[in-house]
């Protein structure tokens, strides 16, 4: 079977390296990237498959299960046993891929609904005495599934799915095996409120904003709970939804480069002009460890806090220039580290993780440490009050 080598595969291999691998596995994956080349058309073939297999074997020998799973997915994609949309969604190779595919799927469902209703109306007009069995037979004849085309040159083999046909195959898989239908009373209540003629324009705007924020929060939760999300994925999702950090900040991001050599992940500005720096780390990391029967933050947390402290020191030392040039008072600057998610450290109770971070934070003056779970829970509570 022919292998494939394209931009999606290259992005996947680069992301596997970014998520963290040993030096030995890194070397093998970089060999695969060099074999593919820098630009399309990318080289593939048996050599690429062999390089990926070497990397997979090395990760298995090192008992690095997350990396071995990711390389196995890269192999499956290269050998055409895993569909492109599934790879793009699972690893978030393009920031908007999941939402784009969801939008396409919703549009297709809406189109199917319109076609179905139009066909039913036409059939009922022509057959006013039709029974439910007649309608079922009509629909079965009208909407027959497309047949699979066998390769003309090789009986028993089937044509390779690529491009639009691959997206069609993914859509068929979603429709048949991944789509569930359930009743959501909250959605009905919101829809009823929007449809109420007596609702004012301000109320309609608030309801629309609430719906958008719920969708954004759901998207962020998906990114956080994805074990393959990088810091860049989390930053992209959060920088479009500053409201998640609470109402004490202006809706627009501040400048990320205020001090030469430092670039903040997120820069929040309070109404009084003071600055709040947010440092984002991965959600899929351990953040606490055991010591003498107690749970304490580990080195991942200490390094992140030290990084924010260095930011604050640099801001303090350059505060006069920053105030003159940008009108931001950094003398009262503070910072937050967002790191970890209790679900990725199941061996320790969430309550103990939160207590360890709270105790640790009580000894810090200008830096707070929270998990992505705490950030999401706070935003969820804010929306429920709204």
Protein backbone atom coordinates (compact mmCIF):
# COMPACT_ATOMS: atom_id res chain seq x y z
CA UNK A 1 0.00 0.00 0.00
CA UNK A 2 1.29 3.47 -0.90
CA UNK A 3 2.35 5.63 2.04
CA UNK A 4 1.60 9.30 2.34
CA UNK A 5 3.84 12.15 3.37
CA UNK A 6 2.31 15.61 3.64
CA UNK A 7 2.22 18.82 5.67
CA UNK A 8 -0.14 17.31 8.25
CA UNK A 9 2.32 14.48 8.94
CA UNK A 10 5.21 16.92 9.23
CA UNK A 11 3.27 19.06 11.71
CA UNK A 12 2.41 15.94 13.72
CA UNK A 13 6.04 14.82 13.98
CA UNK A 14 7.12 18.33 15.00
CA UNK A 15 4.43 18.38 17.66
CA UNK A 16 5.51 14.99 19.04
CA UNK A 17 8.99 16.45 19.51
CA UNK A 18 7.57 19.61 21.08
CA UNK A 19 5.55 17.59 23.61
CA UNK A 20 8.78 16.09 24.93
CA UNK A 21 10.83 13.07 23.92
CA UNK A 22 14.21 11.58 24.83
CA UNK A 23 17.30 12.62 22.89
CA UNK A 24 17.40 9.22 21.16
CA UNK A 25 13.78 9.41 19.99
CA UNK A 26 14.24 13.06 19.02
CA UNK A 27 17.14 12.10 16.76
CA UNK A 28 15.06 9.43 15.02
CA UNK A 29 12.11 11.79 14.51
CA UNK A 30 14.38 14.52 13.20
CA UNK A 31 15.79 11.97 10.76
CA UNK A 32 12.23 11.39 9.56
CA UNK A 33 11.73 15.14 9.12
CA UNK A 34 14.97 15.46 7.17
CA UNK A 35 13.90 12.58 4.95
CA UNK A 36 10.54 14.28 4.26
CA UNK A 37 12.16 17.58 3.34
CA UNK A 38 11.27 21.17 4.09
CA UNK A 39 8.51 21.69 1.56
CA UNK A 40 6.01 19.89 -0.64
CA UNK A 41 6.23 17.46 -2.33
CA UNK A 42 7.43 15.64 0.78
CA UNK A 43 9.33 12.38 0.45
CA UNK A 44 7.73 9.28 1.96
CA UNK A 45 8.04 5.64 1.05
CA UNK A 46 9.39 2.68 2.99
CA UNK A 47 12.29 4.68 4.44
CA UNK A 48 9.93 7.10 6.17
CA UNK A 49 7.89 4.21 7.59
CA UNK A 50 11.09 2.53 8.81
CA UNK A 51 12.28 5.71 10.55
CA UNK A 52 8.94 6.11 12.31
CA UNK A 53 9.01 2.44 13.34
CA UNK A 54 12.51 2.89 14.78
CA UNK A 55 11.21 5.87 16.80
CA UNK A 56 8.20 3.88 17.97
CA UNK A 57 10.37 0.95 19.06
CA UNK A 58 12.75 3.29 20.89
CA UNK A 59 9.87 4.95 22.76
CA UNK A 60 8.46 1.54 23.72
CA UNK A 61 11.87 0.37 24.97
CA UNK A 62 12.10 3.52 27.10
CA UNK A 63 8.55 2.83 28.38
CA UNK A 64 7.55 6.29 27.19
CA UNK A 65 3.93 5.34 26.51
CA UNK A 66 2.62 8.81 25.50
CA UNK A 67 5.34 9.19 22.88
CA UNK A 68 4.90 5.64 21.59
CA UNK A 69 1.17 6.29 21.15
CA UNK A 70 1.84 9.51 19.24
CA UNK A 71 4.41 7.92 16.94
CA UNK A 72 2.02 5.01 16.39
CA UNK A 73 -0.60 7.53 15.23
CA UNK A 74 1.96 9.08 12.88
CA UNK A 75 2.64 5.62 11.46
CA UNK A 76 -1.08 4.93 11.08
CA UNK A 77 -1.55 8.21 9.23
CA UNK A 78 1.45 7.60 6.97
CA UNK A 79 0.10 4.13 6.14
CA UNK A 80 -3.43 5.43 5.47
CA UNK A 81 -5.15 3.67 8.36
CA UNK A 82 -5.98 6.88 10.24
CA UNK A 83 -7.95 9.73 8.66
CA UNK A 84 -6.58 13.25 8.37
CA UNK A 85 -9.47 14.99 10.22
CA UNK A 86 -8.97 12.65 13.21
CA UNK A 87 -5.25 13.49 13.33
CA UNK A 88 -5.90 17.23 13.07
CA UNK A 89 -8.53 17.15 15.81
CA UNK A 90 -6.67 14.85 18.20
CA UNK A 91 -3.42 16.82 18.04
CA UNK A 92 -4.86 20.28 17.30
CA UNK A 93 -2.46 20.75 14.42
CA UNK A 94 -4.42 23.75 13.23
CA UNK A 95 -5.99 25.94 15.97
CA UNK A 96 -9.41 26.15 14.33
CA UNK A 97 -9.57 22.65 12.81
CA UNK A 98 -11.94 21.21 15.41
CA UNK A 99 -14.33 24.17 15.23
CA UNK A 100 -14.12 24.27 11.43
CA UNK A 101 -14.99 20.60 11.11
CA UNK A 102 -17.79 20.99 13.67
CA UNK A 103 -19.18 23.93 11.69
CA UNK A 104 -19.00 21.94 8.45
CA UNK A 105 -20.73 19.02 10.11
CA UNK A 106 -23.48 21.29 11.50
CA UNK A 107 -23.99 22.87 8.08
CA UNK A 108 -24.27 19.43 6.47
CA UNK A 109 -26.82 18.30 9.06
CA UNK A 110 -28.81 21.48 8.44
CA UNK A 111 -28.67 20.85 4.69
CA UNK A 112 -29.78 17.24 5.13
CA UNK A 113 -32.69 18.45 7.25
CA UNK A 114 -33.83 20.91 4.57
CA UNK A 115 -33.56 18.32 1.80
CA UNK A 116 -35.40 15.76 3.91
CA UNK A 117 -38.24 18.14 4.75
CA UNK A 118 -38.57 19.31 1.15
CA UNK A 119 -38.67 15.71 -0.10
CA UNK A 120 -41.27 14.76 2.50
CA UNK A 121 -43.48 17.73 1.64
CA UNK A 122 -43.28 16.88 -2.07
CA UNK A 123 -44.08 13.20 -1.44
CA UNK A 124 -47.02 13.96 0.87
CA UNK A 125 -48.50 16.45 -1.62
CA UNK A 126 -48.35 13.80 -4.32
CA UNK A 127 -49.46 10.97 -1.99
CA UNK A 128 -51.82 12.47 0.62
CA UNK A 129 -52.96 9.04 1.81
CA UNK A 130 -49.44 7.63 2.25
CA UNK A 131 -48.88 5.47 5.30
CA UNK A 132 -45.78 5.57 7.57
CA UNK A 133 -44.53 2.45 5.76
CA UNK A 134 -44.87 4.25 2.39
CA UNK A 135 -42.90 7.21 3.73
CA UNK A 136 -40.19 4.92 5.10
CA UNK A 137 -39.88 3.12 1.75
CA UNK A 138 -39.71 6.45 -0.09
CA UNK A 139 -36.92 7.76 2.15
CA UNK A 140 -35.00 4.49 1.83
CA UNK A 141 -35.08 4.73 -1.96
CA UNK A 142 -34.31 8.45 -2.07
CA UNK A 143 -31.32 8.42 0.30
CA UNK A 144 -29.29 5.37 -0.62
CA UNK A 145 -25.68 5.24 0.68
CA UNK A 146 -22.92 5.53 -1.91
CA UNK A 147 -21.21 2.24 -2.74
CA UNK A 148 -17.52 1.58 -2.20
CA UNK A 149 -15.62 1.51 -5.50
CA UNK A 150 -13.23 -1.39 -5.98
CA UNK A 151 -9.91 -0.76 -7.69
CA UNK A 152 -10.34 -1.78 -11.34
CA UNK A 153 -6.71 -2.91 -11.71
CA UNK A 154 -6.46 -4.84 -8.43
CA UNK A 155 -9.56 -6.84 -7.46
CA UNK A 156 -9.95 -6.98 -3.71
CA UNK A 157 -8.21 -3.60 -3.28
CA UNK A 158 -9.97 -0.29 -2.83
CA UNK A 159 -9.16 3.21 -3.96
CA UNK A 160 -7.21 5.35 -1.55
CA UNK A 161 -9.19 8.07 0.20
CA UNK A 162 -7.59 11.47 -0.15
CA UNK A 163 -8.64 15.11 0.01
CA UNK A 164 -12.37 15.65 -0.19
CA UNK A 165 -13.09 11.92 -0.31
CA UNK A 166 -11.19 11.45 2.93
CA UNK A 167 -13.27 14.17 4.58
CA UNK A 168 -16.36 12.42 3.24
CA UNK A 169 -15.21 9.14 4.81
CA UNK A 170 -14.62 10.91 8.12
CA UNK A 171 -18.07 12.50 7.94
CA UNK A 172 -19.68 9.12 7.24
CA UNK A 173 -17.87 7.64 10.26
CA UNK A 174 -19.14 10.51 12.45
CA UNK A 175 -22.71 10.16 11.23
CA UNK A 176 -22.81 6.40 11.68
CA UNK A 177 -20.74 5.81 14.82
CA UNK A 178 -19.99 9.05 16.66
CA UNK A 179 -23.21 11.09 16.59
CA UNK A 180 -25.53 10.79 19.58
CA UNK A 181 -28.81 12.63 20.02
CA UNK A 182 -29.79 13.90 23.46
CA UNK A 183 -32.15 16.44 24.95
CA UNK A 184 -30.67 19.62 26.46
CA UNK A 185 -33.24 21.54 28.55
CA UNK A 186 -30.81 24.43 29.03
CA UNK A 187 -30.57 24.95 25.27
CA UNK A 188 -34.36 24.88 24.96
CA UNK A 189 -34.67 27.49 27.70
CA UNK A 190 -32.15 29.76 26.01
CA UNK A 191 -33.79 29.33 22.61
CA UNK A 192 -37.20 30.07 24.12
CA UNK A 193 -35.88 33.24 25.76
CA UNK A 194 -34.36 34.46 22.51
CA UNK A 195 -37.58 33.74 20.64
CA UNK A 196 -39.73 35.64 23.14
CA UNK A 197 -41.08 38.77 21.42
CA UNK A 198 -41.06 40.74 24.67
CA UNK A 199 -37.30 40.32 25.15
CA UNK A 200 -35.46 43.64 24.88
CA UNK A 201 -32.48 44.20 22.60
CA UNK A 202 -30.18 44.35 25.63
CA UNK A 203 -31.48 41.00 26.87
CA UNK A 204 -30.98 39.43 23.45
CA UNK A 205 -27.38 40.71 23.36
CA UNK A 206 -26.71 39.33 26.84
CA UNK A 207 -28.18 35.93 25.92
CA UNK A 208 -26.14 35.81 22.73
CA UNK A 209 -22.97 36.73 24.61
CA UNK A 210 -23.72 34.09 27.24
CA UNK A 211 -24.16 31.44 24.54
CA UNK A 212 -20.89 32.43 22.86
CA UNK A 213 -19.04 32.32 26.15
CA UNK A 214 -20.43 28.88 26.94
CA UNK A 215 -19.22 27.66 23.55
CA UNK A 216 -15.79 29.24 24.13
CA UNK A 217 -15.57 27.66 27.57
CA UNK A 218 -16.46 24.27 26.12
CA UNK A 219 -13.76 24.68 23.48
CA UNK A 220 -11.18 25.65 26.11
CA UNK A 221 -12.15 22.66 28.25
CA UNK A 222 -11.58 20.38 25.25
CA UNK A 223 -8.13 21.90 24.70
CA UNK A 224 -7.20 21.60 28.39
CA UNK A 225 -8.34 17.98 28.66
CA UNK A 226 -6.52 16.97 25.48
CA UNK A 227 -3.30 15.25 26.65
CA UNK A 228 -1.57 16.36 23.45
CA UNK A 229 -2.13 20.11 23.96
CA UNK A 230 0.98 22.27 24.06
CA UNK A 231 1.45 25.65 25.72
CA UNK A 232 0.85 27.27 22.32
CA UNK A 233 -2.53 25.51 21.98
CA UNK A 234 -3.61 26.71 25.42
CA UNK A 235 -2.38 30.23 24.77
CA UNK A 236 -4.30 30.44 21.51
CA UNK A 237 -7.53 29.34 23.20
CA UNK A 238 -7.15 31.69 26.17
CA UNK A 239 -6.01 34.86 24.46
CA UNK A 240 -9.35 35.03 22.63
CA UNK A 241 -11.31 34.75 25.89
CA UNK A 242 -9.82 37.10 28.48
CA UNK A 243 -13.17 37.17 30.30
CA UNK A 244 -12.28 33.74 31.72
CA UNK A 245 -9.84 35.44 34.12
CA UNK A 246 -12.64 37.50 35.67
CA UNK A 247 -14.15 40.93 35.31
CA UNK A 248 -11.29 42.85 36.95
CA UNK A 249 -9.35 43.17 33.68
CA UNK A 250 -9.93 45.16 30.52
CA UNK A 251 -11.32 43.09 27.62
CA UNK A 252 -8.25 43.57 25.40
CA UNK A 253 -4.79 42.11 25.88
CA UNK A 254 -1.94 44.39 26.86
CA UNK A 255 1.49 44.45 25.23
CA UNK A 256 3.38 41.19 25.57
CA UNK A 257 6.81 42.74 25.07
CA UNK A 258 7.46 45.50 27.57
CA UNK A 259 10.97 44.50 28.59
CA UNK A 260 13.70 43.54 26.09
CA UNK A 261 14.29 39.79 26.12
CA UNK A 262 10.99 38.90 27.81
CA UNK A 263 7.69 38.01 26.16
CA UNK A 264 4.68 37.26 28.35
CA UNK A 265 2.20 34.55 27.43
CA UNK A 266 -0.70 36.85 28.37
CA UNK A 267 -0.61 40.45 29.51
CA UNK A 268 -3.74 41.64 31.35
CA UNK A 269 -4.43 45.26 32.27
CA UNK A 270 -6.66 46.42 35.11
CA UNK A 271 -8.85 49.52 34.72
CA UNK A 272 -6.39 51.54 36.83
CA UNK A 273 -3.61 50.80 34.32
CA UNK A 274 -1.70 48.25 36.40
CA UNK A 275 -0.34 45.10 34.80
CA UNK A 276 -0.97 41.42 35.49
CA UNK A 277 1.26 38.83 33.81
CA UNK A 278 -0.02 35.31 33.08
CA UNK A 279 2.42 32.46 32.48
CA UNK A 280 0.87 29.40 30.85
CA UNK A 281 2.33 25.93 31.21
CA UNK A 282 1.06 22.62 29.92
CA UNK A 283 -1.99 21.05 31.50
CA UNK A 284 -0.70 17.49 31.09
CA UNK A 285 2.12 17.71 33.65
CA UNK A 286 2.55 16.54 37.24
CA UNK A 287 2.59 19.55 39.56
CA UNK A 288 2.85 18.05 43.05
CA UNK A 289 4.91 15.36 44.70
CA UNK A 290 5.06 13.53 48.03
CA UNK A 291 7.53 14.51 50.70
CA UNK A 292 7.50 13.00 54.20
CA UNK A 293 3.80 12.20 54.02
CA UNK A 294 2.79 15.59 52.66
CA UNK A 295 1.91 16.82 49.18
CA UNK A 296 4.01 19.75 47.96
CA UNK A 297 4.48 21.54 44.61
CA UNK A 298 7.21 20.02 42.48
CA UNK A 299 10.03 21.54 40.43
CA UNK A 300 7.70 22.29 37.50
CA UNK A 301 5.80 24.76 39.67
CA UNK A 302 8.96 26.26 41.21
CA UNK A 303 10.46 26.94 37.78
CA UNK A 304 7.27 28.56 36.50
CA UNK A 305 7.02 30.80 39.57
CA UNK A 306 10.70 31.71 39.24
CA UNK A 307 10.08 32.68 35.63
CA UNK A 308 7.24 35.04 36.62
CA UNK A 309 9.37 36.51 39.43
CA UNK A 310 12.08 37.31 36.89
CA UNK A 311 9.46 39.05 34.75
CA UNK A 312 8.35 41.19 37.71
CA UNK A 313 11.93 42.11 38.62
CA UNK A 314 12.61 43.18 35.03
CA UNK A 315 9.40 45.25 35.01
CA UNK A 316 10.32 46.94 38.30
CA UNK A 317 13.77 47.87 37.04
CA UNK A 318 12.37 49.40 33.82
CA UNK A 319 9.19 50.89 35.26
CA UNK A 320 9.91 54.55 34.39
CA UNK A 321 10.42 53.90 30.68
CA UNK A 322 7.38 51.61 30.48
CA UNK A 323 5.16 54.22 32.16
CA UNK A 324 6.40 56.99 29.85
CA UNK A 325 6.11 54.97 26.63
CA UNK A 326 3.06 52.81 27.28
CA UNK A 327 1.16 54.41 30.17
CA UNK A 328 1.25 51.18 32.20
CA UNK A 329 2.18 51.27 35.87
CA UNK A 330 4.25 48.15 36.49
CA UNK A 331 5.25 48.99 40.06
CA UNK A 332 2.15 47.16 41.20
CA UNK A 333 2.45 44.38 38.64
CA UNK A 334 1.49 40.88 39.70
CA UNK A 335 1.43 37.49 38.04
CA UNK A 336 -0.41 34.18 37.77
CA UNK A 337 0.95 30.80 36.79
CA UNK A 338 -1.63 28.45 35.24
CA UNK A 339 -0.31 24.91 35.22
CA UNK A 340 -1.51 21.33 35.42
CA UNK A 341 -4.88 19.64 35.55
CA UNK A 342 -5.79 17.20 38.37
CA UNK A 343 -7.19 14.72 35.89
CA UNK A 344 -3.68 14.16 34.52
CA UNK A 345 -2.35 13.26 37.98
CA UNK A 346 -5.01 10.78 39.11
CA UNK A 347 -2.87 9.28 41.88
CA UNK A 348 -3.41 12.38 44.05
CA UNK A 349 -6.79 13.80 45.07
CA UNK A 350 -7.77 17.13 43.55
CA UNK A 351 -8.43 18.56 47.02
CA UNK A 352 -4.86 17.79 48.13
CA UNK A 353 -3.44 19.39 44.99
CA UNK A 354 -5.46 22.55 45.59
CA UNK A 355 -4.45 22.66 49.25
CA UNK A 356 -0.78 22.26 48.38
CA UNK A 357 -0.95 25.12 45.88
CA UNK A 358 -2.92 27.32 48.27
CA UNK A 359 -0.39 26.77 51.06
CA UNK A 360 2.46 27.42 48.64
CA UNK A 361 0.80 30.59 47.34
CA UNK A 362 0.22 31.96 50.84
CA UNK A 363 4.00 32.51 51.08
CA UNK A 364 4.14 34.41 47.79
CA UNK A 365 3.41 38.13 47.63
CA UNK A 366 2.84 38.94 43.96
CA UNK A 367 2.49 35.54 42.25
CA UNK A 368 -0.48 33.17 42.30
CA UNK A 369 -0.46 29.54 41.15
CA UNK A 370 -3.67 27.88 39.92
CA UNK A 371 -4.56 24.82 37.85
CA UNK A 372 -6.53 24.90 34.62
CA UNK A 373 -9.30 23.11 36.51
CA UNK A 374 -9.57 26.02 38.95
CA UNK A 375 -9.60 28.49 36.07
CA UNK A 376 -12.35 26.58 34.25
CA UNK A 377 -14.41 26.11 37.42
CA UNK A 378 -14.27 29.84 38.16
CA UNK A 379 -15.42 30.69 34.64
CA UNK A 380 -18.22 28.10 34.86
CA UNK A 381 -19.48 29.60 38.12
CA UNK A 382 -19.40 33.08 36.59
CA UNK A 383 -21.51 31.91 33.66
CA UNK A 384 -24.00 30.14 35.94
CA UNK A 385 -24.52 33.40 37.87
CA UNK A 386 -24.92 35.19 34.55
